[in-house]
Amino acid sequence: MKYLSTRGEAASRAFDDILLEGLAPDGGLYLPEHYPRFDAAQLAALRELSYPELAHRVLREFVAPADDAALLALLRETYTAATFGSDAIVRVKPLDGAISLLGVSEGPTLAFKDMALQLLGRLFERALAASGAELNIVGATSGDTGSAAEYAMRGRRGIRVFMLSPLGRMSAFQTAQMYSLDDPNIHNLAVQDVFDTCQDMVKAVSSDLDFKRRRSIGTINSINWARVAAQVVYYFAGYLRAVGRIGEPLDVAVPSGNFGNILAAHVARSMGLPLRRLVLATNENDVLDEFFRSGVYRPRSSAETRQTSSPSMDISKASNFERYVFDMLGRDAARTRALFADALARDGRFDLSADPAFARMRDGIVSGRSDHARRIATIREVWERSRVLIDPHTADGVAVARDHVEAGVPMLVVETAQPAKFADTIVEATGQQPPRPPGTEDLERRPQHFVVIDADVDALKAYIDAHCAGN
Ligand SMILES: *Cc1c(COP(=O)(O)O)cnc(C)c1O
C-alpha cells in the first residue's frame, strides 16, 4: 500500500515512511492510494475473530507489514484486557430504544484516544529501534490528547514527550492523570496561559526546521494517519457486534472536534462496512455542523472559539476534514489545494453549496449541534431513564443522535470518554459524583510532577535542549 497527499504529491510513500510524519511536504495530508474492500462473506468471517485478530485483518491492509506475524504479536500486546478493561476491548452497550453506546473509552486515560495511541507508542518504538533514531514529541493539550500520549509513550525507548498544558485550565482529574506520571521520559510543562498559546509554542518549535532536525522533533496530533487507521478497527468491531445479520444497516453518531474519529467511520464505510449514515455532533464550536447544513466551511479565530463543558470538542478548525473533502471531490488534489490552501488563506472560508459533491456529502453525513443546556439535560435524562452515566462529549452525541434516529435502523453512539473525567458537569446534571474506575480512587492525592515554564518559545527550546541525552 502506497500513500499520497491530498494536495497532489504522488503515491510513493510506504506506511513506515509516513508513520512518524505530520503534514506531507506539499502541505497536504496523507491517505492510502485506495481503500481495501471487504465483501459480505469476508465481513462475516471477521465475526469469529478476537479484537487483536480483527485489528490485524484490517490494519495489515494499510501497514503492508514486512513481518505479518510481528504485527499480529504487537496488536496482541496492545489490545489486552489489562489495558482496556475486558477481552472484548470495545463493547456495545444498549441504552434505550434504537440507541446503543460503542464503548471505546475503557483504556488507561478513559478516553477513546487510547485506542489509537496505545498502538502508536509500540509502532513508534519499533520503527525507532529499527533505524536507531530517537524522537522528541512536542505537543500541546487541553486535556485528553496529552494524557493519552503520555500513557502511550511512558517508558518507551528512544522517545521523550514534552507536553505543554494550560496551568489550572483542565479538569482536576485530567490534570492529576498527566501530572502524576513521573517517568523520566515524560515532561509535563505547565504554561500560565490558554491552550492556544501552548499550541502556538508547539507550532513555533516545529517550524524552526534547524531545531526540528537537530532535536528530532515530532508531533502526535490527530492528523497522523496511523491514528485514523487504528480507529477504523473499532467501527468494524462495533458493526459486527451490533447487527444481527451482515448487510443490515447501522447508523453511527460521533461526538466530533478535529474530524478524526468520524473520518475513521467514513474510511470503514469506504471499505465496505454497511454503515448507513454517519451523524456528526458538535458542541457550541459548530464549524462542522455549519458546513453540513450550509456547504460553507469557515474556520474560527481563537477569539471565536468557546470554552465549553465538552472541552475536547472545542476546536476552531477541523484538522482531518481535508481528507474527507478530498475523497468526496473524487480525489481531485488540485481542487482540494484550491480550497484548503488558496481559498482559506484568501477568504477565510470556502463554499461548496452549489457543488454536486455537497449533495453526496449530505447523503452520507448529517449533523447537529449541542450546547451546555442540552448536554446537562441529556446526561440527566439518560441517568433517570436508564441509570447509565454518560460523559459530556458522549451526551452531545446522544442528543444529536436522537434527532436523527429512524425506525428500523439501530444507532451506535460512540462513547468518547468516561464520566469520571468530568465530575463537575456530572454533578451539575445529576447531583452525584460519577464512580471512580478501579485504580483511580486516589488520583488527585498523588504527588504531581510538572515544571512551570514561561509562555516563550526560547524557554521551551532551552528546556528541550537541557533534557536531551548526549547534550
Ligand atoms: C478528542 C475527543 C473528541 C473529538 O474527536 P475528534 O477525533 O477530534 O473529532 C471527542 N470527545 C472526546 C472525549 C475526545 O477526547
Short mmCIF file of C-alpha atoms and ligand atoms in Angstrom, two decimals:
data_model
loop_
_atom_site.label_atom_id
_atom_site.label_comp_id
_atom_site.label_asym_id
_atom_site.label_seq_id
_atom_site.Cartn_x
_atom_site.Cartn_y
_atom_site.Cartn_z
CA MET A 1 0.00 0.00 0.00
CA LYS A 2 1.37 3.40 -1.02
CA TYR A 3 0.39 6.78 0.39
CA LEU A 4 -0.35 10.02 -1.44
CA SER A 5 -1.05 13.57 -0.32
CA THR A 6 -4.41 15.35 -0.57
CA ARG A 7 -2.59 18.20 -2.31
CA GLY A 8 -1.00 16.27 -5.13
CA GLU A 9 2.20 14.53 -4.06
CA ALA A 10 2.14 11.18 -5.86
CA ALA A 11 1.54 7.86 -4.15
CA SER A 12 5.10 6.98 -3.40
CA ARG A 13 5.44 6.61 0.36
CA ALA A 14 5.09 3.47 2.44
CA PHE A 15 3.33 3.25 5.81
CA ASP A 16 6.65 3.22 7.68
CA ASP A 17 7.72 6.44 5.90
CA ILE A 18 4.65 8.39 6.98
CA LEU A 19 4.29 6.85 10.46
CA LEU A 20 6.41 9.48 12.20
CA GLU A 21 5.42 12.37 9.95
CA GLY A 22 2.83 15.11 10.21
CA LEU A 23 1.88 17.01 7.07
CA ALA A 24 3.14 15.96 3.66
CA PRO A 25 5.84 18.27 2.24
CA ASP A 26 3.24 19.89 -0.06
CA GLY A 27 1.12 20.84 2.99
CA GLY A 28 -1.47 18.12 2.44
CA LEU A 29 -2.45 15.09 4.50
CA TYR A 30 -1.52 11.52 3.70
CA LEU A 31 -4.08 8.96 2.58
CA PRO A 32 -3.70 5.42 1.19
CA GLU A 33 -3.91 5.29 -2.61
CA HIS A 34 -7.09 3.23 -2.27
CA TYR A 35 -9.26 1.70 0.44
CA PRO A 36 -9.15 -2.09 0.58
CA ARG A 37 -12.66 -3.59 0.33
CA PHE A 38 -14.32 -6.34 2.34
CA ASP A 39 -17.33 -8.11 0.80
CA ALA A 40 -20.17 -9.61 2.85
CA ALA A 41 -18.57 -13.06 3.09
CA GLN A 42 -15.28 -11.56 4.24
CA LEU A 43 -17.09 -9.43 6.80
CA ALA A 44 -18.96 -12.45 8.12
CA ALA A 45 -15.64 -14.28 8.58
CA LEU A 46 -14.37 -11.41 10.76
CA ARG A 47 -17.07 -12.17 13.32
CA GLU A 48 -15.14 -15.12 14.68
CA LEU A 49 -12.05 -13.07 15.47
CA SER A 50 -10.78 -11.59 18.74
CA TYR A 51 -10.18 -7.84 18.76
CA PRO A 52 -6.41 -8.11 18.11
CA GLU A 53 -7.06 -10.55 15.26
CA LEU A 54 -9.67 -8.22 13.80
CA ALA A 55 -7.25 -5.29 14.11
CA HIS A 56 -4.66 -7.39 12.30
CA ARG A 57 -7.01 -8.18 9.39
CA VAL A 58 -7.97 -4.52 8.98
CA LEU A 59 -4.59 -2.90 9.64
CA ARG A 60 -2.37 -5.21 7.64
CA GLU A 61 -4.06 -3.80 4.52
CA PHE A 62 -2.77 -0.34 5.45
CA VAL A 63 0.55 -1.30 7.01
CA ALA A 64 1.59 -3.94 4.43
CA PRO A 65 3.99 -5.27 7.05
CA ALA A 66 7.27 -6.90 6.13
CA ASP A 67 6.65 -9.27 9.03
CA ASP A 68 2.98 -10.13 9.32
CA ALA A 69 3.37 -12.30 12.43
CA ALA A 70 5.22 -9.49 14.22
CA LEU A 71 2.32 -7.12 13.53
CA LEU A 72 -0.15 -9.60 15.00
CA ALA A 73 2.07 -10.06 18.07
CA LEU A 74 2.26 -6.29 18.55
CA LEU A 75 -1.53 -5.99 18.32
CA ARG A 76 -1.95 -8.81 20.85
CA GLU A 77 0.37 -6.92 23.19
CA THR A 78 -1.57 -3.67 22.68
CA TYR A 79 -5.20 -4.72 22.95
CA THR A 80 -5.34 -6.62 26.25
CA ALA A 81 -7.96 -6.90 28.97
CA ALA A 82 -5.38 -5.48 31.39
CA THR A 83 -5.18 -2.24 29.38
CA PHE A 84 -8.75 -1.96 28.08
CA GLY A 85 -10.81 -3.49 30.86
CA SER A 86 -12.21 -6.56 29.08
CA ASP A 87 -11.27 -9.16 26.49
CA ALA A 88 -13.87 -7.62 24.20
CA ILE A 89 -11.75 -4.38 24.24
CA VAL A 90 -14.74 -2.42 22.87
CA ARG A 91 -18.29 -3.12 23.95
CA VAL A 92 -21.73 -2.36 22.56
CA LYS A 93 -23.93 -1.20 25.46
CA PRO A 94 -27.69 -0.87 24.79
CA LEU A 95 -29.06 2.43 26.11
CA ASP A 96 -32.69 2.85 25.10
CA GLY A 97 -34.84 2.31 22.04
CA ALA A 98 -32.64 2.02 18.97
CA ILE A 99 -29.65 3.66 20.66
CA SER A 100 -26.59 1.82 21.98
CA LEU A 101 -23.21 3.14 23.08
CA LEU A 102 -19.99 1.99 21.45
CA GLY A 103 -17.68 1.81 24.47
CA VAL A 104 -14.20 2.75 23.29
CA SER A 105 -13.08 4.74 26.34
CA GLU A 106 -12.04 1.97 28.74
CA GLY A 107 -8.30 2.47 28.21
CA PRO A 108 -5.77 3.89 30.69
CA THR A 109 -6.84 7.54 30.33
CA LEU A 110 -10.58 6.88 29.96
CA ALA A 111 -10.98 8.48 26.52
CA PHE A 112 -11.11 6.89 23.06
CA LYS A 113 -7.73 8.37 22.14
CA ASP A 114 -6.11 5.45 23.99
CA MET A 115 -7.41 3.08 21.30
CA ALA A 116 -5.02 4.56 18.73
CA LEU A 117 -2.22 5.96 20.88
CA GLN A 118 -1.54 2.74 22.79
CA LEU A 119 -0.79 1.18 19.40
CA LEU A 120 1.20 4.18 18.15
CA GLY A 121 3.52 4.02 21.17
CA ARG A 122 4.50 0.50 20.17
CA LEU A 123 4.69 1.24 16.43
CA PHE A 124 6.93 4.27 17.09
CA GLU A 125 9.23 2.34 19.42
CA ARG A 126 9.60 -0.45 16.86
CA ALA A 127 10.31 1.96 14.00
CA LEU A 128 12.90 3.88 16.05
CA ALA A 129 14.63 0.69 17.17
CA ALA A 130 14.94 -0.37 13.52
CA SER A 131 16.53 2.92 12.44
CA GLY A 132 18.46 3.69 15.64
CA ALA A 133 16.91 7.17 15.74
CA GLU A 134 15.27 8.98 18.63
CA LEU A 135 12.12 11.04 18.74
CA ASN A 136 11.23 14.04 20.90
CA ILE A 137 7.48 14.50 20.80
CA VAL A 138 6.40 18.06 21.49
CA GLY A 139 2.70 18.59 21.96
CA ALA A 140 0.05 20.80 23.48
CA THR A 141 -3.06 19.55 25.20
CA SER A 142 -6.28 20.87 26.62
CA GLY A 143 -6.80 17.55 28.39
CA ASP A 144 -7.37 14.23 26.64
CA THR A 145 -4.66 14.10 23.97
CA GLY A 146 -1.81 14.87 26.36
CA SER A 147 -2.64 12.20 28.86
CA ALA A 148 -3.34 9.56 26.19
CA ALA A 149 0.01 10.37 24.53
CA GLU A 150 1.91 10.26 27.83
CA TYR A 151 0.39 6.93 28.90
CA ALA A 152 1.19 5.52 25.46
CA MET A 153 4.82 6.73 25.40
CA ARG A 154 5.88 6.33 29.04
CA GLY A 155 8.96 4.16 29.40
CA ARG A 156 9.32 3.68 25.63
CA ARG A 157 12.89 3.54 24.38
CA GLY A 158 14.10 6.32 22.11
CA ILE A 159 11.08 8.53 22.85
CA ARG A 160 10.66 11.60 25.06
CA VAL A 161 7.46 13.58 25.47
CA PHE A 162 7.38 17.34 26.15
CA MET A 163 3.71 18.15 26.74
CA LEU A 164 2.56 21.73 27.21
CA SER A 165 -0.65 22.28 29.13
CA PRO A 166 -2.50 25.42 30.27
CA LEU A 167 -1.95 25.58 34.04
CA GLY A 168 -5.20 25.43 36.00
CA ARG A 169 -7.48 25.06 32.98
CA MET A 170 -8.01 21.31 32.77
CA SER A 171 -10.35 19.29 34.98
CA ALA A 172 -8.81 18.18 38.29
CA PHE A 173 -8.96 14.57 37.10
CA GLN A 174 -7.27 15.32 33.77
CA THR A 175 -4.57 17.37 35.50
CA ALA A 176 -3.85 14.64 38.02
CA GLN A 177 -3.82 11.98 35.31
CA MET A 178 -0.99 13.75 33.48
CA TYR A 179 0.97 15.30 36.32
CA SER A 180 1.04 12.17 38.48
CA LEU A 181 3.31 10.44 35.96
CA ASP A 182 6.96 10.57 36.92
CA ASP A 183 8.59 8.53 34.18
CA PRO A 184 11.95 10.05 33.20
CA ASN A 185 10.94 10.31 29.52
CA ILE A 186 7.75 12.32 30.25
CA HIS A 187 7.96 16.09 30.77
CA ASN A 188 4.86 17.99 31.85
CA LEU A 189 5.37 21.65 31.04
CA ALA A 190 2.70 23.91 32.52
CA VAL A 191 2.16 27.30 30.92
CA GLN A 192 0.31 30.10 32.71
CA ASP A 193 -1.78 30.90 29.69
CA VAL A 194 -4.53 29.42 27.49
CA PHE A 195 -4.35 26.28 25.33
CA ASP A 196 -3.96 28.31 22.11
CA THR A 197 -0.73 29.82 23.44
CA CYS A 198 0.59 26.32 24.15
CA GLN A 199 -0.32 25.27 20.64
CA ASP A 200 1.39 28.33 19.13
CA MET A 201 4.58 27.45 21.03
CA VAL A 202 4.50 23.93 19.59
CA LYS A 203 3.98 25.31 16.09
CA ALA A 204 6.90 27.72 16.54
CA VAL A 205 9.19 24.88 17.60
CA SER A 206 8.08 22.65 14.68
CA SER A 207 8.58 25.41 12.14
CA ASP A 208 12.17 26.04 13.23
CA LEU A 209 13.48 23.45 10.78
CA ASP A 210 17.02 23.59 12.04
CA PHE A 211 15.99 22.92 15.64
CA LYS A 212 13.47 20.34 14.49
CA ARG A 213 16.12 18.35 12.65
CA ARG A 214 18.79 18.76 15.33
CA ARG A 215 16.49 17.54 18.11
CA SER A 216 14.39 15.04 16.07
CA ILE A 217 11.18 16.84 16.98
CA GLY A 218 7.93 15.09 16.15
CA THR A 219 4.30 15.68 16.97
CA ILE A 220 1.44 13.38 17.73
CA ASN A 221 -1.57 15.32 16.58
CA SER A 222 -4.76 13.94 15.15
CA ILE A 223 -3.65 14.20 11.51
CA ASN A 224 -1.36 11.20 11.94
CA TRP A 225 -2.70 8.57 9.53
CA ALA A 226 -1.86 5.63 11.81
CA ARG A 227 -4.18 7.12 14.45
CA VAL A 228 -7.05 7.22 11.99
CA ALA A 229 -6.30 3.68 10.78
CA ALA A 230 -6.32 2.30 14.34
CA GLN A 231 -9.73 3.90 14.89
CA VAL A 232 -11.17 2.25 11.77
CA VAL A 233 -10.89 -1.09 13.58
CA TYR A 234 -13.44 -0.28 16.28
CA TYR A 235 -16.09 0.63 13.73
CA PHE A 236 -15.68 -2.88 12.32
CA ALA A 237 -15.92 -4.33 15.83
CA GLY A 238 -18.96 -2.17 16.64
CA TYR A 239 -20.78 -3.17 13.46
CA LEU A 240 -20.06 -6.89 13.82
CA ARG A 241 -21.35 -6.83 17.40
CA ALA A 242 -24.36 -4.56 16.87
CA VAL A 243 -26.17 -6.14 13.90
CA GLY A 244 -27.93 -9.48 13.61
CA ARG A 245 -27.05 -10.26 10.00
CA ILE A 246 -24.16 -8.89 7.95
CA GLY A 247 -25.54 -6.41 5.44
CA GLU A 248 -28.10 -4.85 7.79
CA PRO A 249 -27.75 -1.07 8.00
CA LEU A 250 -26.36 0.68 11.06
CA ASP A 251 -26.16 4.41 11.85
CA VAL A 252 -23.29 5.80 13.89
CA ALA A 253 -23.20 9.09 15.83
CA VAL A 254 -19.81 10.63 16.60
CA PRO A 255 -19.08 13.49 19.04
CA SER A 256 -16.65 15.44 16.87
CA GLY A 257 -13.88 18.00 17.07
CA ASN A 258 -10.97 17.59 14.67
CA PHE A 259 -12.93 15.15 12.46
CA GLY A 260 -10.51 12.28 13.18
CA ASN A 261 -12.95 9.87 14.75
CA ILE A 262 -15.72 10.34 12.19
CA LEU A 263 -13.15 10.21 9.38
CA ALA A 264 -12.31 6.69 10.59
CA ALA A 265 -16.03 5.81 10.26
CA HIS A 266 -16.01 7.22 6.71
CA VAL A 267 -12.96 5.07 5.90
CA ALA A 268 -14.62 1.97 7.39
CA ARG A 269 -17.69 2.60 5.24
CA SER A 270 -15.48 3.11 2.18
CA MET A 271 -14.01 -0.34 2.92
CA GLY A 272 -17.41 -1.96 2.55
CA LEU A 273 -18.72 -1.84 6.13
CA PRO A 274 -22.52 -1.35 5.80
CA LEU A 275 -22.74 1.87 7.82
CA ARG A 276 -25.74 3.78 6.53
CA ARG A 277 -25.48 7.26 7.91
CA LEU A 278 -22.87 8.98 9.99
CA VAL A 279 -24.26 11.54 12.42
CA LEU A 280 -21.78 14.26 13.30
CA ALA A 281 -22.34 16.00 16.64
CA THR A 282 -20.62 19.25 17.60
CA ASN A 283 -20.81 21.37 20.71
CA GLU A 284 -21.10 25.19 20.70
CA ASN A 285 -18.00 25.24 18.46
CA ASP A 286 -20.06 24.30 15.44
CA VAL A 287 -17.76 24.79 12.43
CA LEU A 288 -18.61 21.32 11.14
CA ASP A 289 -22.35 21.47 11.79
CA GLU A 290 -22.39 24.76 9.90
CA PHE A 291 -20.66 23.08 6.95
CA PHE A 292 -23.02 20.11 6.75
CA ARG A 293 -26.02 22.43 6.97
CA SER A 294 -24.88 25.16 4.59
CA GLY A 295 -21.95 23.95 2.48
CA VAL A 296 -19.79 26.76 3.87
CA TYR A 297 -16.61 25.86 5.76
CA ARG A 298 -15.35 28.74 7.87
CA PRO A 299 -12.68 28.01 10.49
CA ARG A 300 -12.95 30.25 13.54
CA SER A 301 -10.39 32.53 15.13
CA SER A 302 -9.19 31.66 18.64
CA ALA A 303 -11.21 34.63 19.92
CA GLU A 304 -14.35 33.00 18.49
CA THR A 305 -13.55 29.58 19.97
CA ARG A 306 -15.56 28.98 23.13
CA GLN A 307 -14.56 27.09 26.25
CA THR A 308 -17.34 24.60 26.87
CA SER A 309 -18.27 21.74 29.19
CA SER A 310 -17.34 19.28 26.42
CA PRO A 311 -13.81 20.71 26.18
CA SER A 312 -12.24 18.07 23.93
CA MET A 313 -14.51 19.26 21.12
CA ASP A 314 -13.51 22.93 21.48
CA ILE A 315 -11.88 23.38 18.10
CA SER A 316 -11.51 26.33 15.74
CA LYS A 317 -10.85 24.25 12.63
CA ALA A 318 -11.17 20.54 11.91
CA SER A 319 -7.69 19.24 11.03
CA ASN A 320 -8.80 16.00 9.35
CA PHE A 321 -11.65 17.48 7.32
CA GLU A 322 -9.40 17.95 4.26
CA ARG A 323 -9.08 14.17 3.89
CA TYR A 324 -12.84 13.74 3.67
CA VAL A 325 -13.31 16.61 1.22
CA PHE A 326 -10.54 15.17 -0.98
CA ASP A 327 -12.35 11.81 -1.11
CA MET A 328 -15.73 13.38 -1.79
CA LEU A 329 -14.30 15.52 -4.62
CA GLY A 330 -13.29 12.28 -6.35
CA ARG A 331 -9.73 12.70 -5.02
CA ASP A 332 -9.12 15.83 -7.06
CA ALA A 333 -5.90 17.18 -5.49
CA ALA A 334 -5.91 20.42 -7.50
CA ARG A 335 -9.38 21.32 -6.22
CA THR A 336 -8.50 20.30 -2.67
CA ARG A 337 -5.45 22.54 -2.77
CA ALA A 338 -7.52 25.42 -4.22
CA LEU A 339 -9.96 25.12 -1.29
CA PHE A 340 -7.67 24.41 1.65
CA ALA A 341 -4.55 26.32 0.61
CA ASP A 342 -5.84 29.16 -1.57
CA ALA A 343 -9.45 29.93 -0.60
CA LEU A 344 -8.94 29.58 3.15
CA ALA A 345 -5.84 31.81 3.06
CA ARG A 346 -7.55 34.39 0.85
CA ASP A 347 -11.14 34.44 2.13
CA GLY A 348 -11.02 32.52 5.40
CA ARG A 349 -13.79 30.26 4.06
CA PHE A 350 -14.98 28.22 1.10
CA ASP A 351 -18.45 27.43 -0.18
CA LEU A 352 -19.38 24.05 -1.71
CA SER A 353 -23.15 24.52 -1.51
CA ALA A 354 -23.59 24.60 -5.30
CA ASP A 355 -21.28 21.64 -5.94
CA PRO A 356 -22.81 18.23 -6.73
CA ALA A 357 -20.29 16.78 -4.25
CA PHE A 358 -22.09 18.58 -1.42
CA ALA A 359 -25.31 16.65 -2.10
CA ARG A 360 -23.32 13.41 -1.89
CA MET A 361 -21.72 14.53 1.35
CA ARG A 362 -25.10 15.15 2.91
CA ASP A 363 -26.35 11.71 1.89
CA GLY A 364 -23.57 10.20 3.93
CA ILE A 365 -23.17 12.56 6.88
CA VAL A 366 -25.84 14.51 8.72
CA SER A 367 -25.05 16.83 11.59
CA GLY A 368 -26.35 18.63 14.63
CA ARG A 369 -25.16 20.82 17.46
CA SER A 370 -25.49 20.55 21.20
CA ASP A 371 -24.87 23.13 23.92
CA HIS A 372 -24.46 23.25 27.67
CA ALA A 373 -28.19 23.13 28.43
CA ARG A 374 -28.81 20.17 26.08
CA ARG A 375 -25.74 18.40 27.40
CA ILE A 376 -26.88 18.70 31.01
CA ALA A 377 -30.46 17.72 30.14
CA THR A 378 -29.24 14.68 28.19
CA ILE A 379 -26.93 13.45 30.96
CA ARG A 380 -29.80 13.82 33.44
CA GLU A 381 -32.41 12.20 31.20
CA VAL A 382 -30.20 9.21 30.34
CA TRP A 383 -29.40 8.77 34.03
CA GLU A 384 -33.04 8.93 35.09
CA ARG A 385 -34.30 6.71 32.33
CA SER A 386 -31.54 4.10 32.08
CA ARG A 387 -29.39 4.52 35.22
CA VAL A 388 -26.36 4.98 32.97
CA LEU A 389 -23.97 7.91 33.46
CA ILE A 390 -22.55 9.33 30.25
CA ASP A 391 -19.78 11.90 29.90
CA PRO A 392 -20.47 15.38 28.44
CA HIS A 393 -19.00 14.59 24.99
CA THR A 394 -20.99 11.38 24.67
CA ALA A 395 -24.05 13.38 25.76
CA ASP A 396 -23.60 15.70 22.78
CA GLY A 397 -23.56 12.56 20.60
CA VAL A 398 -26.71 11.13 22.20
CA ALA A 399 -28.55 14.46 21.96
CA VAL A 400 -27.86 14.84 18.24
CA ALA A 401 -28.40 11.11 17.56
CA ARG A 402 -31.96 11.38 18.95
CA ASP A 403 -32.78 13.94 16.23
CA HIS A 404 -31.70 11.50 13.52
CA VAL A 405 -32.87 8.06 14.66
CA GLU A 406 -35.00 6.32 12.02
CA ALA A 407 -37.34 3.38 12.57
CA GLY A 408 -35.73 0.02 11.94
CA VAL A 409 -32.12 1.25 11.90
CA PRO A 410 -30.09 0.81 15.08
CA MET A 411 -27.89 3.74 16.11
CA LEU A 412 -24.49 3.41 17.80
CA VAL A 413 -23.25 6.49 19.65
CA VAL A 414 -19.50 6.49 20.17
CA GLU A 415 -18.80 6.86 23.90
CA THR A 416 -15.68 9.02 23.63
CA ALA A 417 -14.86 9.40 27.34
CA GLN A 418 -15.85 8.19 30.80
CA PRO A 419 -17.88 10.43 33.12
CA ALA A 420 -15.24 10.21 35.88
CA LYS A 421 -13.08 12.63 33.89
CA PHE A 422 -15.67 15.40 34.08
CA ALA A 423 -17.10 15.14 37.57
CA ASP A 424 -18.24 18.80 37.88
CA THR A 425 -20.55 18.54 34.88
CA ILE A 426 -21.89 15.17 36.01
CA VAL A 427 -22.66 16.61 39.46
CA GLU A 428 -24.39 19.60 37.86
CA ALA A 429 -26.59 17.26 35.81
CA THR A 430 -27.36 14.50 38.30
CA GLY A 431 -26.40 15.78 41.74
CA GLN A 432 -23.99 12.93 42.25
CA GLN A 433 -20.35 12.07 41.76
CA PRO A 434 -19.51 9.69 38.93
CA PRO A 435 -17.98 6.41 40.13
CA ARG A 436 -14.20 6.12 40.06
CA PRO A 437 -12.80 3.39 37.83
CA PRO A 438 -10.61 0.97 39.80
CA GLY A 439 -7.10 2.30 40.28
CA THR A 440 -8.07 5.98 40.10
CA GLU A 441 -9.60 6.40 43.58
CA ASP A 442 -6.66 8.41 44.96
CA LEU A 443 -5.56 10.02 41.68
CA GLU A 444 -5.78 13.67 42.78
CA ARG A 445 -3.88 12.93 46.01
CA ARG A 446 -0.83 11.51 44.27
CA PRO A 447 2.30 13.70 44.05
CA GLN A 448 2.31 15.82 40.89
CA HIS A 449 5.33 16.29 38.63
CA PHE A 450 5.38 19.32 36.38
CA VAL A 451 7.52 22.32 35.58
CA VAL A 452 6.07 25.77 35.04
CA ILE A 453 7.66 27.42 32.03
CA ASP A 454 7.21 30.89 30.55
CA ALA A 455 4.98 31.28 27.52
CA ASP A 456 8.10 31.76 25.48
CA VAL A 457 9.45 29.66 22.61
CA ASP A 458 13.10 30.14 23.59
CA ALA A 459 12.35 28.91 27.10
CA LEU A 460 10.74 25.81 25.60
CA LYS A 461 13.70 25.16 23.29
CA ALA A 462 16.14 25.64 26.17
CA TYR A 463 14.20 23.14 28.26
CA ILE A 464 14.22 20.59 25.42
CA ASP A 465 17.96 21.12 24.84
CA ALA A 466 18.69 20.63 28.51
CA HIS A 467 16.75 17.36 28.66
CA CYS A 468 18.01 15.62 25.53
CA ALA A 469 20.66 12.97 26.03
CA GLY A 470 24.16 13.42 24.66
CA ASN A 471 23.88 17.14 25.23
C1 LIG B 1 -10.68 14.11 21.09
C2 LIG B 1 -12.09 13.95 21.60
C3 LIG B 1 -13.21 14.20 20.79
C4 LIG B 1 -13.10 14.71 19.38
O1 LIG B 1 -12.60 13.75 18.49
P1 LIG B 1 -12.07 14.13 17.02
O2 LIG B 1 -11.42 12.93 16.51
O3 LIG B 1 -11.10 15.28 17.24
O4 LIG B 1 -13.25 14.57 16.22
C5 LIG B 1 -14.47 13.96 21.32
N1 LIG B 1 -14.63 13.54 22.60
C6 LIG B 1 -13.57 13.30 23.41
C7 LIG B 1 -13.81 12.85 24.80
C8 LIG B 1 -12.26 13.50 22.95
O5 LIG B 1 -11.21 13.27 23.76
#
